mmCIF file with all atom_site columns, C-alpha atoms in Angstrom:
data_model
loop_
_atom_site.group_PDB
_atom_site.id
_atom_site.type_symbol
_atom_site.label_atom_id
_atom_site.label_alt_id
_atom_site.label_comp_id
_atom_site.label_asym_id
_atom_site.label_entity_id
_atom_site.label_seq_id
_atom_site.pdbx_PDB_ins_code
_atom_site.Cartn_x
_atom_site.Cartn_y
_atom_site.Cartn_z
_atom_site.occupancy
_atom_site.B_iso_or_equiv
_atom_site.pdbx_formal_charge
_atom_site.auth_seq_id
_atom_site.auth_comp_id
_atom_site.auth_asym_id
_atom_site.auth_atom_id
_atom_site.pdbx_PDB_model_num
ATOM 1   C CA . MET A 1 1   ? 55.002  78.063  122.143 1.00 81.00 ? 1   MET A CA 1
ATOM 2   C CA . ASP A 1 2   ? 56.249  74.562  122.765 1.00 89.00 ? 2   ASP A CA 1
ATOM 3   C CA . VAL A 1 3   ? 59.630  73.668  124.293 1.00 90.00 ? 3   VAL A CA 1
ATOM 4   C CA . PRO A 1 4   ? 61.540  73.113  120.974 1.00 89.00 ? 4   PRO A CA 1
ATOM 5   C CA . GLN A 1 5   ? 60.291  76.453  119.608 1.00 90.00 ? 5   GLN A CA 1
ATOM 6   C CA . PHE A 1 6   ? 61.238  78.202  122.842 1.00 89.00 ? 6   PHE A CA 1
ATOM 7   C CA . LEU A 1 7   ? 64.729  76.672  122.807 1.00 90.00 ? 7   LEU A CA 1
ATOM 8   C CA . ASP A 1 8   ? 65.206  77.630  119.154 1.00 89.00 ? 8   ASP A CA 1
ATOM 9   C CA . TYR A 1 9   ? 64.128  81.182  119.998 1.00 89.00 ? 9   TYR A CA 1
ATOM 10  C CA . GLU A 1 10  ? 66.586  81.324  122.924 1.00 89.00 ? 10  GLU A CA 1
ATOM 11  C CA . LYS A 1 11  ? 69.376  79.932  120.732 1.00 89.00 ? 11  LYS A CA 1
ATOM 12  C CA . LYS A 1 12  ? 68.841  82.655  118.115 1.00 87.00 ? 12  LYS A CA 1
ATOM 13  C CA . LEU A 1 13  ? 68.692  85.303  120.825 1.00 87.00 ? 13  LEU A CA 1
ATOM 14  C CA . TYR A 1 14  ? 72.023  84.211  122.291 1.00 86.00 ? 14  TYR A CA 1
ATOM 15  C CA . GLN A 1 15  ? 73.618  83.937  118.839 1.00 86.00 ? 15  GLN A CA 1
ATOM 16  C CA . GLY A 1 16  ? 72.643  87.569  118.230 1.00 83.00 ? 16  GLY A CA 1
ATOM 17  C CA . ILE A 1 17  ? 74.131  88.611  121.549 1.00 86.00 ? 17  ILE A CA 1
ATOM 18  C CA . ILE A 1 18  ? 77.350  86.726  120.803 1.00 85.00 ? 18  ILE A CA 1
ATOM 19  C CA . GLU A 1 19  ? 77.597  88.404  117.373 1.00 81.00 ? 19  GLU A CA 1
ATOM 20  C CA . ARG A 1 20  ? 77.201  91.849  118.973 1.00 80.00 ? 20  ARG A CA 1
ATOM 21  C CA . ILE A 1 21  ? 79.849  91.021  121.578 1.00 82.00 ? 21  ILE A CA 1
ATOM 22  C CA . ASP A 1 22  ? 82.219  89.891  118.789 1.00 73.00 ? 22  ASP A CA 1
ATOM 23  C CA . ILE A 1 23  ? 81.661  93.220  117.016 1.00 74.00 ? 23  ILE A CA 1
ATOM 24  C CA . LEU A 1 24  ? 82.435  95.117  120.230 1.00 73.00 ? 24  LEU A CA 1
ATOM 25  C CA . ILE A 1 25  ? 85.593  93.063  120.801 1.00 74.00 ? 25  ILE A CA 1
ATOM 26  C CA . ASN A 1 26  ? 86.746  93.763  117.233 1.00 70.00 ? 26  ASN A CA 1
ATOM 27  C CA . LEU A 1 27  ? 86.077  97.496  117.643 1.00 68.00 ? 27  LEU A CA 1
ATOM 28  C CA . TYR A 1 28  ? 87.955  97.530  120.931 1.00 68.00 ? 28  TYR A CA 1
ATOM 29  C CA . ASN A 1 29  ? 90.919  95.683  119.412 1.00 67.00 ? 29  ASN A CA 1
ATOM 30  C CA . TYR A 1 30  ? 90.917  98.037  116.410 1.00 62.00 ? 30  TYR A CA 1
ATOM 31  C CA . GLU A 1 31  ? 90.898  101.138 118.632 1.00 63.00 ? 31  GLU A CA 1
ATOM 32  C CA . ASN A 1 32  ? 93.751  99.657  120.694 1.00 61.00 ? 32  ASN A CA 1
ATOM 33  C CA . SER A 1 33  ? 95.771  98.950  117.552 1.00 60.00 ? 33  SER A CA 1
ATOM 34  C CA . LEU A 1 34  ? 95.304  102.591 116.516 1.00 56.00 ? 34  LEU A CA 1
ATOM 35  C CA . GLN A 1 35  ? 96.542  103.736 119.915 1.00 57.00 ? 35  GLN A CA 1
ATOM 36  C CA . ASN A 1 36  ? 99.507  101.362 119.764 1.00 58.00 ? 36  ASN A CA 1
ATOM 37  C CA . ASP A 1 37  ? 100.446 102.608 116.291 1.00 63.00 ? 37  ASP A CA 1
ATOM 38  C CA . HIS A 1 38  ? 99.855  106.267 117.117 1.00 62.00 ? 38  HIS A CA 1
ATOM 39  C CA . HIS A 1 39  ? 103.550 106.825 117.859 1.00 63.00 ? 39  HIS A CA 1
ATOM 40  C CA . LEU A 1 40  ? 104.379 105.425 114.382 1.00 75.00 ? 40  LEU A CA 1
ATOM 41  C CA . PHE A 1 41  ? 102.082 107.889 112.592 1.00 73.00 ? 41  PHE A CA 1
ATOM 42  C CA . PRO A 1 42  ? 104.284 110.274 110.569 1.00 80.00 ? 42  PRO A CA 1
ATOM 43  C CA . GLN A 1 43  ? 104.217 113.919 111.609 1.00 75.00 ? 43  GLN A CA 1
ATOM 44  C CA . ASN A 1 44  ? 104.218 117.044 109.405 1.00 76.00 ? 44  ASN A CA 1
ATOM 45  C CA . ASN A 1 45  ? 103.815 115.354 106.006 1.00 86.00 ? 45  ASN A CA 1
ATOM 46  C CA . TYR A 1 46  ? 100.375 114.631 104.550 1.00 89.00 ? 46  TYR A CA 1
ATOM 47  C CA . LEU A 1 47  ? 101.655 112.247 101.888 1.00 92.00 ? 47  LEU A CA 1
ATOM 48  C CA . ASP A 1 48  ? 103.539 110.107 104.404 1.00 91.00 ? 48  ASP A CA 1
ATOM 49  C CA . GLN A 1 49  ? 100.483 110.092 106.660 1.00 90.00 ? 49  GLN A CA 1
ATOM 50  C CA . ILE A 1 50  ? 98.185  109.004 103.819 1.00 93.00 ? 50  ILE A CA 1
ATOM 51  C CA . LEU A 1 51  ? 100.575 106.256 102.705 1.00 93.00 ? 51  LEU A CA 1
ATOM 52  C CA . PHE A 1 52  ? 100.917 105.086 106.321 1.00 90.00 ? 52  PHE A CA 1
ATOM 53  C CA . ILE A 1 53  ? 97.133  104.703 106.565 1.00 92.00 ? 53  ILE A CA 1
ATOM 54  C CA . ILE A 1 54  ? 96.890  102.805 103.268 1.00 94.00 ? 54  ILE A CA 1
ATOM 55  C CA . ASN A 1 55  ? 99.709  100.468 104.335 1.00 91.00 ? 55  ASN A CA 1
ATOM 56  C CA . LYS A 1 56  ? 98.256  99.989  107.823 1.00 90.00 ? 56  LYS A CA 1
ATOM 57  C CA . GLU A 1 57  ? 94.819  99.045  106.485 1.00 93.00 ? 57  GLU A CA 1
ATOM 58  C CA . ASN A 1 58  ? 96.423  96.708  103.915 1.00 94.00 ? 58  ASN A CA 1
ATOM 59  C CA . ARG A 1 59  ? 93.610  97.171  101.397 1.00 95.00 ? 59  ARG A CA 1
ATOM 60  C CA . PHE A 1 60  ? 92.289  99.617  98.835  1.00 95.00 ? 60  PHE A CA 1
ATOM 61  C CA . LEU A 1 61  ? 90.648  102.643 100.487 1.00 95.00 ? 61  LEU A CA 1
ATOM 62  C CA . HIS A 1 62  ? 88.267  105.390 99.406  1.00 93.00 ? 62  HIS A CA 1
ATOM 63  C CA . ASN A 1 63  ? 89.282  109.004 100.094 1.00 90.00 ? 63  ASN A CA 1
ATOM 64  C CA . LYS A 1 64  ? 86.530  109.162 102.704 1.00 89.00 ? 64  LYS A CA 1
ATOM 65  C CA . GLU A 1 65  ? 87.935  106.131 104.543 1.00 92.00 ? 65  GLU A CA 1
ATOM 66  C CA . ILE A 1 66  ? 91.453  107.598 104.463 1.00 93.00 ? 66  ILE A CA 1
ATOM 67  C CA . SER A 1 67  ? 90.204  110.907 105.875 1.00 91.00 ? 67  SER A CA 1
ATOM 68  C CA . GLN A 1 68  ? 88.178  109.183 108.628 1.00 89.00 ? 68  GLN A CA 1
ATOM 69  C CA . LEU A 1 69  ? 91.235  107.186 109.696 1.00 89.00 ? 69  LEU A CA 1
ATOM 70  C CA . PHE A 1 70  ? 93.404  110.295 109.412 1.00 89.00 ? 70  PHE A CA 1
ATOM 71  C CA . LEU A 1 71  ? 91.152  112.049 111.919 1.00 86.00 ? 71  LEU A CA 1
ATOM 72  C CA . LYS A 1 72  ? 91.581  109.179 114.380 1.00 83.00 ? 72  LYS A CA 1
ATOM 73  C CA . TYR A 1 73  ? 95.356  109.646 114.281 1.00 80.00 ? 73  TYR A CA 1
ATOM 74  C CA . ASN A 1 74  ? 95.385  113.418 114.091 1.00 79.00 ? 74  ASN A CA 1
ATOM 75  C CA . LYS A 1 75  ? 92.850  114.961 116.487 1.00 73.00 ? 75  LYS A CA 1
ATOM 76  C CA . GLU A 1 76  ? 93.741  118.534 115.452 1.00 74.00 ? 76  GLU A CA 1
ATOM 77  C CA . HIS A 1 77  ? 91.805  118.274 112.193 1.00 73.00 ? 77  HIS A CA 1
ATOM 78  C CA . ASN A 1 78  ? 88.031  118.390 112.190 1.00 75.00 ? 78  ASN A CA 1
ATOM 79  C CA . ASP A 1 79  ? 87.137  119.389 108.619 1.00 82.00 ? 79  ASP A CA 1
ATOM 80  C CA . ILE A 1 80  ? 86.589  116.006 106.979 1.00 83.00 ? 80  ILE A CA 1
ATOM 81  C CA . VAL A 1 81  ? 85.329  117.500 103.689 1.00 85.00 ? 81  VAL A CA 1
ATOM 82  C CA . GLY A 1 82  ? 88.370  119.753 103.346 1.00 87.00 ? 82  GLY A CA 1
ATOM 83  C CA . LEU A 1 83  ? 90.616  116.857 104.289 1.00 89.00 ? 83  LEU A CA 1
ATOM 84  C CA . GLN A 1 84  ? 89.015  114.607 101.646 1.00 90.00 ? 84  GLN A CA 1
ATOM 85  C CA . GLY A 1 85  ? 89.721  117.251 99.018  1.00 90.00 ? 85  GLY A CA 1
ATOM 86  C CA . LYS A 1 86  ? 93.318  117.654 100.165 1.00 92.00 ? 86  LYS A CA 1
ATOM 87  C CA . ILE A 1 87  ? 93.833  113.866 100.138 1.00 92.00 ? 87  ILE A CA 1
ATOM 88  C CA . SER A 1 88  ? 92.385  113.621 96.631  1.00 92.00 ? 88  SER A CA 1
ATOM 89  C CA . ILE A 1 89  ? 94.678  116.351 95.315  1.00 93.00 ? 89  ILE A CA 1
ATOM 90  C CA . ILE A 1 90  ? 97.770  114.862 96.948  1.00 93.00 ? 90  ILE A CA 1
ATOM 91  C CA . LEU A 1 91  ? 97.081  111.309 95.748  1.00 94.00 ? 91  LEU A CA 1
ATOM 92  C CA . ASN A 1 92  ? 96.257  112.341 92.186  1.00 93.00 ? 92  ASN A CA 1
ATOM 93  C CA . LYS A 1 93  ? 99.375  114.490 91.988  1.00 93.00 ? 93  LYS A CA 1
ATOM 94  C CA . LYS A 1 94  ? 101.727 111.927 93.544  1.00 91.00 ? 94  LYS A CA 1
ATOM 95  C CA . LYS A 1 95  ? 100.318 108.947 91.622  1.00 90.00 ? 95  LYS A CA 1
ATOM 96  C CA . LYS A 1 96  ? 102.583 109.938 88.747  1.00 88.00 ? 96  LYS A CA 1
ATOM 97  C CA . THR A 1 97  ? 105.745 109.996 90.866  1.00 90.00 ? 97  THR A CA 1
ATOM 98  C CA . ILE A 1 98  ? 105.157 107.079 93.253  1.00 91.00 ? 98  ILE A CA 1
ATOM 99  C CA . SER A 1 99  ? 105.326 103.978 91.087  1.00 88.00 ? 99  SER A CA 1
ATOM 100 C CA . ASN A 1 100 ? 103.718 101.687 93.676  1.00 92.00 ? 100 ASN A CA 1
ATOM 101 C CA . LEU A 1 101 ? 100.663 103.939 94.261  1.00 95.00 ? 101 LEU A CA 1
ATOM 102 C CA . VAL A 1 102 ? 97.616  103.132 92.126  1.00 94.00 ? 102 VAL A CA 1
ATOM 103 C CA . SER A 1 103 ? 94.004  104.118 91.920  1.00 93.00 ? 103 SER A CA 1
ATOM 104 C CA . TYR A 1 104 ? 91.318  101.650 90.931  1.00 94.00 ? 104 TYR A CA 1
ATOM 105 C CA . LYS A 1 105 ? 87.907  102.756 89.694  1.00 92.00 ? 105 LYS A CA 1
ATOM 106 C CA . TYR A 1 106 ? 85.341  99.970  90.149  1.00 91.00 ? 106 TYR A CA 1
ATOM 107 C CA . SER A 1 107 ? 82.410  101.758 88.508  1.00 87.00 ? 107 SER A CA 1
ATOM 108 C CA . LYS A 1 108 ? 81.760  104.799 86.369  1.00 84.00 ? 108 LYS A CA 1
ATOM 109 C CA . ALA A 1 109 ? 81.145  106.972 89.445  1.00 81.00 ? 109 ALA A CA 1
ATOM 110 C CA . TYR A 1 110 ? 84.079  109.184 90.395  1.00 74.00 ? 110 TYR A CA 1
ATOM 111 C CA . LYS A 1 111 ? 83.497  108.413 94.081  1.00 80.00 ? 111 LYS A CA 1
ATOM 112 C CA . ASP A 1 112 ? 84.053  104.724 93.358  1.00 87.00 ? 112 ASP A CA 1
ATOM 113 C CA . THR A 1 113 ? 87.793  105.244 93.088  1.00 92.00 ? 113 THR A CA 1
ATOM 114 C CA . VAL A 1 114 ? 89.974  103.547 95.677  1.00 94.00 ? 114 VAL A CA 1
ATOM 115 C CA . TRP A 1 115 ? 93.690  103.849 96.411  1.00 94.00 ? 115 TRP A CA 1
ATOM 116 C CA . GLY A 1 116 ? 96.235  101.161 97.139  1.00 96.00 ? 116 GLY A CA 1
ATOM 117 C CA . LYS A 1 117 ? 99.474  99.511  96.058  1.00 95.00 ? 117 LYS A CA 1
ATOM 118 C CA . LYS A 1 118 ? 100.255 98.164  92.617  1.00 94.00 ? 118 LYS A CA 1
ATOM 119 C CA . GLU A 1 119 ? 101.230 94.809  94.132  1.00 94.00 ? 119 GLU A CA 1
ATOM 120 C CA . TRP A 1 120 ? 97.661  94.465  95.468  1.00 95.00 ? 120 TRP A CA 1
ATOM 121 C CA . LEU A 1 121 ? 96.363  94.070  91.901  1.00 95.00 ? 121 LEU A CA 1
ATOM 122 C CA . ASP A 1 122 ? 96.083  90.696  90.170  1.00 94.00 ? 122 ASP A CA 1
ATOM 123 C CA . GLU A 1 123 ? 97.141  89.869  86.605  1.00 94.00 ? 123 GLU A CA 1
ATOM 124 C CA . ASN A 1 124 ? 93.890  91.468  85.322  1.00 94.00 ? 124 ASN A CA 1
ATOM 125 C CA . ASN A 1 125 ? 94.623  94.712  87.197  1.00 92.00 ? 125 ASN A CA 1
ATOM 126 C CA . LYS A 1 126 ? 91.798  94.060  89.674  1.00 92.00 ? 126 LYS A CA 1
ATOM 127 C CA . PRO A 1 127 ? 92.274  94.105  93.455  1.00 94.00 ? 127 PRO A CA 1
ATOM 128 C CA . LYS A 1 128 ? 93.263  90.793  94.986  1.00 94.00 ? 128 LYS A CA 1
ATOM 129 C CA . GLU A 1 129 ? 90.708  89.419  97.422  1.00 92.00 ? 129 GLU A CA 1
ATOM 130 C CA . LYS A 1 130 ? 92.814  90.027  100.542 1.00 94.00 ? 130 LYS A CA 1
ATOM 131 C CA . HIS A 1 131 ? 93.283  93.713  99.604  1.00 92.00 ? 131 HIS A CA 1
ATOM 132 C CA . MET A 1 132 ? 89.717  94.275  98.378  1.00 92.00 ? 132 MET A CA 1
ATOM 133 C CA . TYR A 1 133 ? 88.046  97.634  98.907  1.00 90.00 ? 133 TYR A CA 1
ATOM 134 C CA . LYS A 1 134 ? 84.716  98.045  100.643 1.00 86.00 ? 134 LYS A CA 1
ATOM 135 C CA . ALA A 1 135 ? 82.035  99.065  98.162  1.00 79.00 ? 135 ALA A CA 1
ATOM 136 C CA . ARG A 1 136 ? 80.178  102.214 99.070  1.00 69.00 ? 136 ARG A CA 1
ATOM 137 C CA . LYS A 1 137 ? 76.794  101.637 100.651 1.00 64.00 ? 137 LYS A CA 1
ATOM 138 C CA . LYS A 1 138 ? 73.687  102.787 98.843  1.00 53.00 ? 138 LYS A CA 1
ATOM 139 C CA . ASP A 1 139 ? 73.126  105.192 101.741 1.00 47.00 ? 139 ASP A CA 1
ATOM 140 C CA . ASP A 1 140 ? 76.494  106.834 101.078 1.00 50.00 ? 140 ASP A CA 1
ATOM 141 C CA . PHE A 1 141 ? 75.576  107.179 97.415  1.00 44.00 ? 141 PHE A CA 1
ATOM 142 C CA . LEU A 1 142 ? 72.287  108.866 98.224  1.00 43.00 ? 142 LEU A CA 1
ATOM 143 C CA . LYS A 1 143 ? 73.925  111.250 100.704 1.00 48.00 ? 143 LYS A CA 1
ATOM 144 C CA . SER A 1 144 ? 76.564  112.268 98.172  1.00 47.00 ? 144 SER A CA 1
ATOM 145 C CA . LYS A 1 145 ? 73.938  113.413 95.664  1.00 42.00 ? 145 LYS A CA 1
ATOM 146 C CA . PHE A 1 146 ? 72.409  116.051 97.953  1.00 36.00 ? 146 PHE A CA 1
#
């Protein structure tokens, strides 16, 4: 390996390390923001808690994402599957009475439904870029079939 190749190798190595450090910093900041907002998390009302999470994340969320975030705020729950079902029932029921709450289905799969605010949709009723959902990973799709 000559000197330019070695230096290029070292550069890529350090770029990878810097990227991993950036990820760790972002995770740390996110965890701190959860702790700072913990006192704002509504108590005793699932609907208020769900809406708080959607507002806090400021983007369309899957039921699974809502339940994962819910568990970070509320350590007493540990049944994520039961919680996902409860969240789904609550959101589907309240969608009719809360005018700003909308669901958006981005494929034919039922699990590809996300929840957010009506104002986060553009003129074509598609999520605006800054409120865009995260598409499910292929891995998640495969796990959900079995």
